[in-house]
């Protein structure tokens, strides 16, 4: 017997409709590429989204068409989140920090018909244009006054919008239709497209607004440091509309000073970002007398995308901010686990609490995890046995766009490519990406644990660990360190410091000091590049 409840599809358009009706005055503050800060209410964002939706329809965009963006975090990019998906087309956000050849590959592979871009990417689009086979319509996301330097034949976003009435009712369709498309950064091989649906997006948003999710609510003012081109801005644009949270968008300015200034002036309570963003934010506050932590109202910060060293959580705490981790990937929308504590953790001392803040969290409802050993057997959830992490859930991918095959095993599990431990409560600790783990004499050394231990040293600004060939042990760790400004860490002292934190046989065979460590387009340590850089490096014992 079927239930008799209303069967309303879970559609992205319902999010902005809700925000416009029930949180009409909540604000979206945006630093624009043109310079000024703009302020809109959700009611205005809703109206502008409808106008741009009408413009896209007038240009012939059909359900299922891919509309690509090369854009920063601004109100216009946010509007496209609702407008493109709202008409049944697919918002295809492309990371502008990738190499131009990769961008061209991604746009063509996705078959993007329309390409929208910020003022800052006009030149990039001009260069890309001869490579693109599908993108027949170019739209510059700016106003008429700034169209001068835009690629020939580009349409103007604000002019298109101004020509429409905003009198538009969002269509209803199947919630399983595709809503957005993000490509993984493709550190190995070509980038692969993850195709989200309206249903997966809404379920993920509901989780973000749960207390045991990210606890996002109308009381929050969120500084969105995660780019809107990185896994749907970790779902925050949708979830913020769902609960009426104020959204603060930093535009192209992700440096420490700009983020501090915005967080202070907009009294942001909540934020999210990768560790490198927080390093910049904290460096600015710690090194600039005028940047006063008391001027902030920041209470909670999610550190995700890479493992967070304890020293980072401590530095956040010193300015009155509670940092916690979330784990996920493009293939999981992205949030799959959140570092919330359980009632039994209420009496944790400061040390134990800091430890909990640095694990990747535990599954929220809708996500299941397990991990497998070398033989493909499920290994115990004892908090110490590492294994290859698998995930299953309502907002986890089943396969990649255009590949035609499922990426799941017979029981519906997706291989994450991460190595992790799981404990009895489901807390996950990522110890490595499978391809980064250091295999020394048949045992595994966690590069992440070593990096985090090194980062706790006061003279270390950033650390990365890679495995180098060793004739006897197969691989041994090389620690690459960026010293703090003015510091000259002594390698012997550093090794002794590490000996207090990790097993002796994990200690790096060598330490290299560098001015900078390469980062990926999403701000993570780029181990492939580091491995290339140190390909000829000979470890001392083997020299
Ligand atoms: P890419 O890094 O290739 O752009 P993703 O953003 O999808 O793609 O990255 C997902 C990966 O980031 C995960 O597989 C994991 O290795 C890493 N990651 C994400 N969150 C965490 C975390 N909290 N701790 C450790 N690693 C993390």
Coordinates of C-alpha atoms and ligand atoms in Angstrom, one line a residue:
X1 CA 0.0 0.0 0.0
X2 CA 1.4 3.4 -1.0
X3 CA 1.5 6.3 1.5
X4 CA -0.9 9.1 0.9
X5 CA 1.5 12.0 1.5
X6 CA 2.1 14.7 -1.1
X7 CA 4.8 13.7 -3.6
X8 CA 6.4 17.1 -4.2
X9 CA 9.8 16.8 -6.0
X10 CA 12.9 18.0 -4.1
X11 CA 14.0 20.8 -6.5
X12 CA 16.7 23.5 -6.1
X13 CA 14.2 26.2 -7.2
X14 CA 12.2 25.5 -4.0
X15 CA 15.2 26.7 -1.9
X16 CA 15.3 30.2 -3.3
X17 CA 11.5 30.3 -3.3
X18 CA 11.5 29.5 0.4
X19 CA 14.3 32.1 1.1
X20 CA 12.4 34.7 -0.8
X21 CA 9.1 34.1 1.1
X22 CA 10.3 33.3 4.6
X23 CA 13.7 35.0 4.9
X24 CA 13.1 37.9 2.4
X25 CA 15.3 40.4 4.2
X26 CA 18.3 38.1 5.0
X27 CA 21.3 39.4 3.1
X28 CA 23.7 38.3 0.5
X29 CA 26.8 40.5 0.7
X30 CA 29.3 40.2 -2.2
X31 CA 32.6 41.7 -3.0
X32 CA 32.4 42.1 -6.8
X33 CA 35.1 41.7 -9.4
X34 CA 34.4 45.3 -10.4
X35 CA 35.4 46.5 -6.9
X36 CA 32.4 47.6 -4.8
X37 CA 30.7 45.5 -2.2
X38 CA 27.0 44.8 -3.1
X39 CA 24.1 43.9 -0.7
X40 CA 21.0 42.1 -1.9
X41 CA 18.2 40.4 0.1
X42 CA 17.1 36.9 -0.7
X43 CA 14.0 38.5 -2.2
X44 CA 16.2 40.4 -4.6
X45 CA 18.4 37.4 -5.4
X46 CA 15.2 35.4 -6.1
X47 CA 14.0 38.0 -8.5
X48 CA 17.3 38.4 -10.2
X49 CA 17.6 34.6 -10.5
X50 CA 14.3 34.5 -12.3
X51 CA 15.3 37.2 -14.7
X52 CA 18.5 35.4 -15.6
X53 CA 16.5 32.2 -16.0
X54 CA 14.2 34.0 -18.4
X55 CA 17.3 35.3 -20.3
X56 CA 18.8 31.8 -20.6
X57 CA 15.5 30.4 -21.9
X58 CA 15.3 33.2 -24.4
X59 CA 18.8 32.2 -25.6
X60 CA 17.5 28.7 -26.2
X61 CA 18.9 26.9 -23.2
X62 CA 17.0 23.6 -22.7
X63 CA 16.7 21.2 -19.8
X64 CA 19.8 19.1 -19.5
X65 CA 22.0 21.7 -21.3
X66 CA 25.3 22.4 -19.5
X67 CA 25.8 26.1 -18.6
X68 CA 29.4 26.5 -17.5
X69 CA 30.9 29.2 -15.2
X70 CA 34.4 30.5 -14.7
X71 CA 33.7 32.7 -11.7
X72 CA 34.5 33.7 -8.1
X73 CA 32.2 33.8 -5.1
X74 CA 29.8 36.7 -6.0
X75 CA 26.1 37.3 -5.9
X76 CA 25.9 36.7 -9.7
X77 CA 27.5 33.2 -9.4
X78 CA 25.0 32.5 -6.6
X79 CA 22.1 33.6 -8.8
X80 CA 23.2 31.1 -11.4
X81 CA 23.1 28.3 -8.8
X82 CA 19.4 28.8 -8.7
X83 CA 18.7 30.1 -12.2
X84 CA 20.5 27.4 -14.3
X85 CA 19.3 24.4 -12.2
X86 CA 15.9 26.0 -11.7
X87 CA 15.1 25.8 -15.4
X88 CA 16.3 22.2 -15.5
X89 CA 19.7 22.9 -17.1
X90 CA 23.0 21.8 -15.5
X91 CA 25.3 24.3 -13.7
X92 CA 28.8 23.3 -14.7
X93 CA 31.2 25.2 -12.4
X94 CA 34.8 25.1 -13.7
X95 CA 37.9 25.8 -11.6
X96 CA 39.6 28.8 -13.2
X97 CA 42.9 28.0 -11.4
X98 CA 43.4 24.9 -13.5
X99 CA 45.7 25.0 -16.5
X100 CA 44.0 26.4 -19.6
X101 CA 44.3 23.0 -21.4
X102 CA 42.5 21.3 -18.5
X103 CA 39.8 23.9 -18.6
X104 CA 39.3 23.4 -22.3
X105 CA 39.2 19.7 -21.8
X106 CA 36.6 19.9 -19.1
X107 CA 34.4 22.3 -21.0
X108 CA 34.5 20.2 -24.1
X109 CA 34.0 16.9 -22.3
X110 CA 31.0 18.4 -20.5
X111 CA 29.7 19.8 -23.8
X112 CA 29.0 23.2 -22.3
X113 CA 26.8 25.2 -24.6
X114 CA 27.0 28.5 -22.7
X115 CA 30.0 29.8 -20.9
X116 CA 29.6 32.5 -18.3
X117 CA 32.7 34.2 -16.9
X118 CA 33.8 36.9 -14.5
X119 CA 35.5 40.1 -15.7
X120 CA 38.8 38.7 -14.4
X121 CA 38.6 35.8 -16.9
X122 CA 37.9 37.7 -20.1
X123 CA 41.5 37.2 -21.3
X124 CA 41.4 33.5 -20.4
X125 CA 38.2 33.0 -22.3
X126 CA 39.7 34.8 -25.4
X127 CA 42.7 32.4 -25.2
X128 CA 40.5 29.3 -24.7
X129 CA 38.0 30.2 -27.4
X130 CA 39.7 28.6 -30.4
X131 CA 39.9 25.3 -28.4
X132 CA 36.2 25.2 -27.5
X133 CA 33.9 23.1 -29.8
X134 CA 30.6 23.5 -28.0
X135 CA 30.4 26.8 -26.2
X136 CA 28.4 28.9 -28.7
X137 CA 27.2 31.6 -26.2
X138 CA 29.6 33.6 -24.1
X139 CA 28.2 35.8 -21.3
X140 CA 30.4 38.2 -19.3
X141 CA 29.1 38.3 -15.7
X142 CA 29.3 42.1 -15.4
X143 CA 27.5 45.3 -16.3
X144 CA 27.5 47.3 -19.6
X145 CA 30.1 49.8 -18.2
X146 CA 32.7 47.0 -18.0
X147 CA 32.1 45.2 -21.3
X148 CA 34.9 47.0 -23.1
X149 CA 37.6 44.5 -22.6
X150 CA 35.4 41.4 -22.9
X151 CA 35.9 38.8 -25.7
X152 CA 34.2 39.8 -28.9
X153 CA 30.6 38.8 -29.2
X154 CA 30.1 38.3 -25.5
X155 CA 26.7 39.1 -24.1
X156 CA 26.4 41.2 -20.9
X157 CA 24.9 39.6 -17.8
X158 CA 23.4 42.7 -16.4
X159 CA 21.9 43.8 -19.7
X160 CA 20.3 40.4 -20.2
X161 CA 18.9 40.6 -16.8
X162 CA 17.6 44.1 -17.2
X163 CA 15.6 43.1 -20.3
X164 CA 13.5 40.5 -18.4
X165 CA 10.4 40.9 -16.1
X166 CA 11.2 38.4 -13.4
X167 CA 7.5 37.2 -13.8
X168 CA 8.3 33.6 -13.9
X169 CA 7.2 30.3 -12.3
X170 CA 9.9 27.7 -11.9
X171 CA 9.0 24.5 -13.7
X172 CA 8.4 21.2 -11.9
X173 CA 10.2 18.1 -13.0
X174 CA 11.7 14.9 -11.7
X175 CA 14.0 15.4 -8.7
X176 CA 16.4 12.9 -10.1
X177 CA 17.3 15.2 -13.0
X178 CA 20.8 16.5 -13.0
X179 CA 21.4 19.9 -11.4
X180 CA 25.1 20.6 -11.4
X181 CA 28.4 19.2 -12.6
X182 CA 31.8 19.5 -11.0
X183 CA 35.0 17.9 -12.2
X184 CA 37.5 16.5 -9.8
X185 CA 40.9 18.2 -10.1
X186 CA 42.4 15.1 -11.7
X187 CA 45.7 14.8 -9.9
X188 CA 46.0 11.5 -11.6
X189 CA 44.7 11.2 -15.2
X190 CA 42.0 13.4 -16.7
X191 CA 39.5 15.2 -14.6
X192 CA 36.2 13.3 -14.1
X193 CA 32.8 14.8 -13.8
X194 CA 30.5 14.3 -10.8
X195 CA 26.9 14.9 -11.8
X196 CA 24.7 15.9 -8.9
X197 CA 20.9 15.7 -8.9
X198 CA 18.2 18.0 -7.4
X199 CA 17.3 15.2 -5.0
X200 CA 20.9 14.6 -3.8
X201 CA 21.5 18.3 -3.4
X202 CA 18.4 18.9 -1.3
X203 CA 19.1 16.0 1.0
X204 CA 22.7 17.2 1.4
X205 CA 21.4 20.7 2.2
X206 CA 19.0 19.3 4.9
X207 CA 21.9 17.6 6.5
X208 CA 24.0 20.8 6.5
X209 CA 21.2 22.5 8.5
X210 CA 20.9 19.7 11.0
X211 CA 22.4 20.3 14.5
X212 CA 24.5 17.1 14.0
X213 CA 25.4 18.3 10.5
X214 CA 26.9 21.7 10.2
X215 CA 24.1 23.2 12.3
X216 CA 23.7 26.1 9.9
X217 CA 20.7 28.3 10.7
X218 CA 19.1 31.7 10.1
X219 CA 21.2 32.9 13.1
X220 CA 24.4 32.5 11.0
X221 CA 26.3 34.9 8.9
X222 CA 28.5 32.7 6.8
X223 CA 31.8 33.8 5.2
X224 CA 32.1 31.5 2.2
X225 CA 35.8 31.0 1.7
X226 CA 35.2 27.8 -0.2
X227 CA 35.1 28.8 -3.9
X228 CA 31.7 28.2 -5.6
X229 CA 33.6 26.2 -8.2
X230 CA 34.8 23.7 -5.5
X231 CA 32.2 21.0 -5.1
X232 CA 29.2 23.4 -5.1
X233 CA 30.8 25.6 -2.5
X234 CA 30.5 22.6 -0.2
X235 CA 26.7 22.9 -0.5
X236 CA 26.5 26.2 1.4
X237 CA 24.7 28.2 -1.3
X238 CA 21.8 25.8 -1.2
X239 CA 21.8 25.2 2.6
X240 CA 21.9 29.0 3.3
X241 CA 18.8 29.6 1.2
X242 CA 17.2 26.6 2.9
X243 CA 17.6 28.1 6.4
X244 CA 17.9 31.8 5.6
X245 CA 21.5 32.2 6.7
X246 CA 23.2 35.5 5.7
X247 CA 25.9 34.7 3.0
X248 CA 29.0 36.8 2.7
X249 CA 30.9 36.2 -0.6
X250 CA 34.5 37.4 -0.8
X251 CA 34.8 37.6 -4.6
X252 CA 38.3 37.0 -5.9
X253 CA 39.8 38.2 -2.6
X254 CA 40.8 35.1 -0.5
X255 CA 43.9 36.6 1.2
X256 CA 44.1 36.8 5.0
X257 CA 43.5 40.6 5.2
X258 CA 40.4 40.6 2.9
X259 CA 38.9 37.7 4.8
X260 CA 39.5 39.3 8.2
X261 CA 38.1 42.6 7.1
X262 CA 34.9 41.0 5.7
X263 CA 34.5 38.7 8.7
X264 CA 34.7 41.7 11.0
X265 CA 32.6 44.1 9.1
X266 CA 29.8 41.5 8.4
X267 CA 30.1 40.0 11.9
X268 CA 30.4 36.5 10.4
X269 CA 29.6 33.7 12.8
X270 CA 30.6 30.7 10.7
X271 CA 33.0 29.9 7.9
X272 CA 34.5 27.0 6.0
X273 CA 37.7 26.5 4.1
X274 CA 40.8 24.4 3.4
X275 CA 43.7 24.7 5.8
X276 CA 45.8 27.0 3.5
X277 CA 43.0 29.7 3.7
X278 CA 43.1 29.5 7.5
X279 CA 46.9 29.8 7.6
X280 CA 46.6 33.1 5.6
X281 CA 43.7 34.4 7.9
X282 CA 45.6 33.6 11.1
X283 CA 49.0 34.9 9.9
X284 CA 47.3 38.2 9.1
X285 CA 45.7 38.4 12.6
X286 CA 48.8 37.3 14.4
X287 CA 51.1 39.7 12.4
X288 CA 48.9 42.8 12.2
X289 CA 48.3 44.8 15.3
X290 CA 45.1 46.5 13.8
X291 CA 43.5 43.1 13.1
X292 CA 41.9 42.5 16.5
X293 CA 40.3 39.2 17.2
X294 CA 37.8 41.0 19.5
X295 CA 36.4 42.7 16.4
X296 CA 35.3 39.3 15.1
X297 CA 32.1 37.4 16.0
X298 CA 33.4 34.2 14.4
X299 CA 32.4 31.2 16.5
X300 CA 32.7 28.1 14.4
X301 CA 35.0 27.2 11.5
X302 CA 35.0 24.1 9.4
X303 CA 38.4 23.0 8.2
X304 CA 38.1 20.6 5.4
X305 CA 39.5 19.4 2.1
X306 CA 42.7 18.3 3.7
X307 CA 43.6 17.1 7.2
X308 CA 43.9 19.9 9.8
X309 CA 47.0 20.0 12.0
X310 CA 46.4 20.4 15.7
X311 CA 48.5 23.6 15.7
X312 CA 45.9 25.1 13.3
X313 CA 43.0 24.3 15.7
X314 CA 45.0 25.8 18.6
X315 CA 45.7 29.0 16.7
X316 CA 41.9 29.3 15.9
X317 CA 41.1 28.7 19.6
X318 CA 43.5 31.5 20.6
X319 CA 41.3 34.0 18.7
X320 CA 38.1 32.5 20.2
X321 CA 37.1 30.3 17.3
X322 CA 36.1 26.6 17.5
X323 CA 37.6 24.7 14.6
X324 CA 36.3 21.3 13.6
X325 CA 36.8 19.0 10.6
X326 CA 34.5 17.6 8.0
X327 CA 35.5 15.0 5.5
X328 CA 34.3 14.4 2.0
X329 CA 35.1 14.7 -1.7
X330 CA 33.6 15.8 -4.9
X331 CA 32.0 12.4 -5.2
X332 CA 30.2 12.8 -1.9
X333 CA 28.6 16.3 -2.6
X334 CA 31.0 16.8 -0.6
X335 CA 30.1 16.5 3.2
X336 CA 30.0 12.9 4.4
X337 CA 31.3 13.1 7.9
X338 CA 31.3 15.9 10.4
X339 CA 33.5 16.3 13.5
X340 CA 30.7 16.8 16.1
X341 CA 31.1 15.4 19.5
X342 CA 28.8 13.0 21.3
X343 CA 27.4 13.4 24.9
X344 CA 30.0 11.1 26.2
X345 CA 32.7 13.6 25.1
X346 CA 31.3 16.4 27.4
X347 CA 34.1 16.0 30.0
X348 CA 37.0 15.8 27.6
X349 CA 40.1 17.7 28.8
X350 CA 41.7 20.3 26.4
X351 CA 44.2 17.7 25.0
X352 CA 41.6 15.1 24.2
X353 CA 39.2 17.7 22.8
X354 CA 42.0 19.0 20.5
X355 CA 42.5 15.4 19.3
X356 CA 38.8 15.0 18.5
X357 CA 38.8 18.3 16.6
X358 CA 41.5 16.9 14.3
X359 CA 39.7 13.8 13.2
X360 CA 37.5 13.9 10.1
X361 CA 34.3 13.4 12.0
X362 CA 31.6 10.6 11.9
X363 CA 28.9 9.9 9.3
X364 CA 25.8 12.0 9.3
X365 CA 22.5 10.3 8.6
X366 CA 22.5 9.3 4.9
X367 CA 26.1 8.2 4.7
X368 CA 27.7 4.8 5.5
X369 CA 31.4 4.1 5.8
X370 CA 33.5 0.9 5.9
X371 CA 37.1 0.2 5.2
X372 CA 38.9 -2.7 3.6
X373 CA 42.2 -4.4 4.1
X374 CA 44.8 -5.6 1.5
X375 CA 42.7 -8.7 0.7
X376 CA 39.5 -6.7 0.2
X377 CA 38.2 -7.9 3.6
X378 CA 36.3 -5.5 5.9
X379 CA 38.7 -4.5 8.7
X380 CA 37.8 -3.8 12.4
X381 CA 36.6 -0.4 13.5
X382 CA 39.0 -0.2 16.3
X383 CA 40.4 3.3 15.7
X384 CA 43.9 1.9 14.8
X385 CA 43.6 -0.5 11.8
X386 CA 43.9 1.4 8.5
X387 CA 42.1 0.4 5.4
X388 CA 40.8 1.7 2.1
X389 CA 37.7 3.8 2.8
X390 CA 34.4 3.1 1.0
X391 CA 31.3 5.1 1.2
X392 CA 27.6 4.7 0.3
X393 CA 24.7 7.1 0.6
X394 CA 22.0 9.4 -0.7
X395 CA 24.4 12.0 -2.0
X396 CA 27.3 9.8 -3.1
X397 CA 28.0 9.4 -6.8
X398 CA 27.2 6.2 -8.7
X399 CA 29.5 6.9 -11.7
X400 CA 31.2 9.6 -13.6
X401 CA 29.7 11.8 -16.3
X402 CA 30.2 10.4 -19.8
X403 CA 32.0 7.2 -18.6
X404 CA 28.9 5.1 -19.0
X405 CA 29.9 2.6 -16.3
X406 CA 29.1 2.4 -12.6
X407 CA 31.9 3.2 -10.1
X408 CA 30.3 1.0 -7.4
X409 CA 31.0 -2.5 -6.3
X410 CA 28.2 -5.2 -6.2
X411 CA 27.0 -3.9 -2.8
X412 CA 26.8 -0.3 -3.9
X413 CA 30.0 0.9 -2.2
X414 CA 32.2 3.6 -3.8
X415 CA 36.0 3.5 -3.3
X416 CA 37.2 6.8 -2.0
X417 CA 40.9 6.3 -2.7
X418 CA 41.5 7.4 0.9
X419 CA 43.2 5.3 3.6
X420 CA 41.6 5.7 7.0
X421 CA 41.0 4.3 10.4
X422 CA 37.4 4.1 11.8
X423 CA 36.6 3.7 15.4
X424 CA 33.5 2.1 17.1
X425 CA 31.5 5.4 16.9
X426 CA 32.4 5.8 13.2
X427 CA 34.9 8.6 13.7
X428 CA 37.1 8.5 10.6
X429 CA 40.8 9.5 10.6
X430 CA 42.2 10.0 7.1
X431 CA 45.8 8.8 7.2
X432 CA 46.6 9.2 3.6
X433 CA 45.4 9.2 0.0
X434 CA 46.1 5.6 -1.2
X435 CA 48.6 7.0 -3.7
X436 CA 50.5 9.1 -1.1
X437 CA 50.9 6.4 1.6
X438 CA 54.6 5.6 2.2
X439 CA 55.2 1.8 2.1
X440 CA 58.3 1.1 4.2
X441 CA 59.3 -2.5 4.6
X442 CA 55.7 -3.8 4.1
X443 CA 54.3 -1.4 6.7
X444 CA 52.5 1.9 6.0
X445 CA 53.7 5.3 7.2
X446 CA 51.0 8.0 7.2
X447 CA 52.3 11.1 5.5
X448 CA 49.5 13.1 7.0
X449 CA 50.4 12.2 10.6
X450 CA 54.0 13.1 9.9
X451 CA 53.0 16.4 8.4
X452 CA 50.8 17.3 11.2
X453 CA 53.5 16.4 13.8
X454 CA 56.0 18.6 11.9
X455 CA 53.4 21.5 11.8
X456 CA 53.3 21.5 15.6
X457 CA 56.9 22.7 15.7
X458 CA 57.0 26.5 16.3
X459 CA 59.5 27.1 13.4
X460 CA 57.5 25.3 10.8
X461 CA 55.0 27.2 8.6
X462 CA 54.1 24.3 6.3
X463 CA 55.2 20.7 5.9
X464 CA 54.7 18.0 3.4
X465 CA 55.9 14.4 3.4
X466 CA 56.5 12.2 0.4
X467 CA 57.9 8.7 0.0
X468 CA 61.2 8.3 -1.9
X469 CA 62.7 5.1 -3.3
X470 CA 64.9 3.1 -0.8
X471 CA 66.7 0.0 -1.9
X472 CA 66.1 -1.9 1.3
X473 CA 62.8 -0.5 2.6
X474 CA 61.1 0.2 -0.7
X475 CA 60.2 3.7 0.3
X476 CA 61.3 6.1 3.1
X477 CA 59.8 9.5 4.0
X478 CA 61.3 12.8 3.0
X479 CA 60.0 15.8 5.0
X480 CA 59.8 19.0 3.1
X481 CA 59.5 22.1 5.3
X482 CA 58.7 25.8 4.7
X483 CA 60.2 27.6 7.8
X484 CA 58.2 30.3 9.5
X485 CA 59.4 33.8 8.5
X486 CA 62.8 34.5 10.1
X487 CA 63.2 31.0 11.6
X488 CA 66.0 28.6 10.7
X489 CA 64.9 25.2 12.1
X490 CA 67.7 22.8 12.9
X491 CA 67.1 19.4 11.2
X492 CA 68.4 17.5 14.2
X493 CA 66.2 19.4 16.6
X494 CA 63.2 18.8 14.2
X495 CA 63.8 15.1 14.1
X496 CA 64.0 14.9 17.9
X497 CA 60.8 16.9 18.1
X498 CA 59.1 14.4 15.8
X499 CA 60.4 11.5 17.8
X500 CA 58.2 12.7 20.6
X501 CA 55.1 12.4 18.4
X502 CA 55.5 9.4 16.1
X503 CA 57.1 6.0 16.1
X504 CA 60.9 6.0 15.6
X505 CA 60.8 4.0 12.4
X506 CA 58.5 6.7 10.9
X507 CA 61.1 9.5 11.3
X508 CA 61.9 11.0 8.0
X509 CA 65.3 9.9 6.5
X510 CA 65.9 13.5 5.3
X511 CA 64.5 17.0 5.7
X512 CA 64.5 19.5 2.9
X513 CA 63.9 23.2 3.4
X514 CA 62.1 25.1 0.7
X515 CA 60.6 28.6 0.3
X516 CA 57.2 27.3 -0.8
X517 CA 55.3 24.0 -1.2
X518 CA 53.2 23.6 -4.4
X519 CA 49.4 23.6 -4.0
X520 CA 46.6 22.3 -6.2
X521 CA 44.0 24.5 -7.8
X522 CA 41.9 23.9 -4.6
X523 CA 44.6 24.8 -2.2
X524 CA 45.8 21.4 -1.2
X525 CA 49.4 20.2 -1.1
X526 CA 50.3 19.0 -4.6
X527 CA 52.2 15.8 -3.9
X528 CA 52.6 14.9 -7.6
X529 CA 54.5 18.1 -8.2
X530 CA 56.6 17.6 -5.0
X531 CA 57.5 14.1 -6.1
X532 CA 58.6 15.5 -9.5
X533 CA 60.6 18.2 -7.7
X534 CA 62.5 15.7 -5.5
X535 CA 62.7 12.9 -8.1
X536 CA 66.5 13.0 -8.1
X537 CA 66.8 13.5 -4.4
X538 CA 68.9 10.8 -2.7
X539 CA 68.2 10.0 0.9
X540 CA 71.4 10.3 3.1
X541 CA 71.6 6.6 4.2
X542 CA 71.3 5.4 0.6
X543 CA 73.7 8.0 -0.9
Ligands
LIG1 P1 40.5 17.4 -5.2 O1 41.3 17.5 -3.9 O2 41.1 16.4 -6.1 O3 40.2 18.7 -5.8 P2 38.2 16.8 -3.7 O4 38.0 18.1 -3.2 O5 37.1 15.9 -4.0 O6 39.2 16.7 -4.9 O7 39.2 16.1 -2.6 C1 38.7 15.0 -1.8 C2 39.9 14.5 -1.0 O8 40.3 15.5 0.0 C3 39.5 13.3 -0.1 O9 39.5 12.1 -0.9 C4 40.6 13.4 1.0 O10 41.8 12.7 0.5 C5 40.8 14.8 1.1 N1 40.1 15.3 2.3 C6 38.9 15.9 2.4 N2 38.6 16.2 3.6 C7 39.6 15.8 4.4 C8 39.8 15.8 5.8 N3 38.9 16.3 6.7 N4 40.9 15.2 6.3 C9 41.8 14.6 5.4 N5 41.7 14.6 4.1 C10 40.6 15.2 3.6

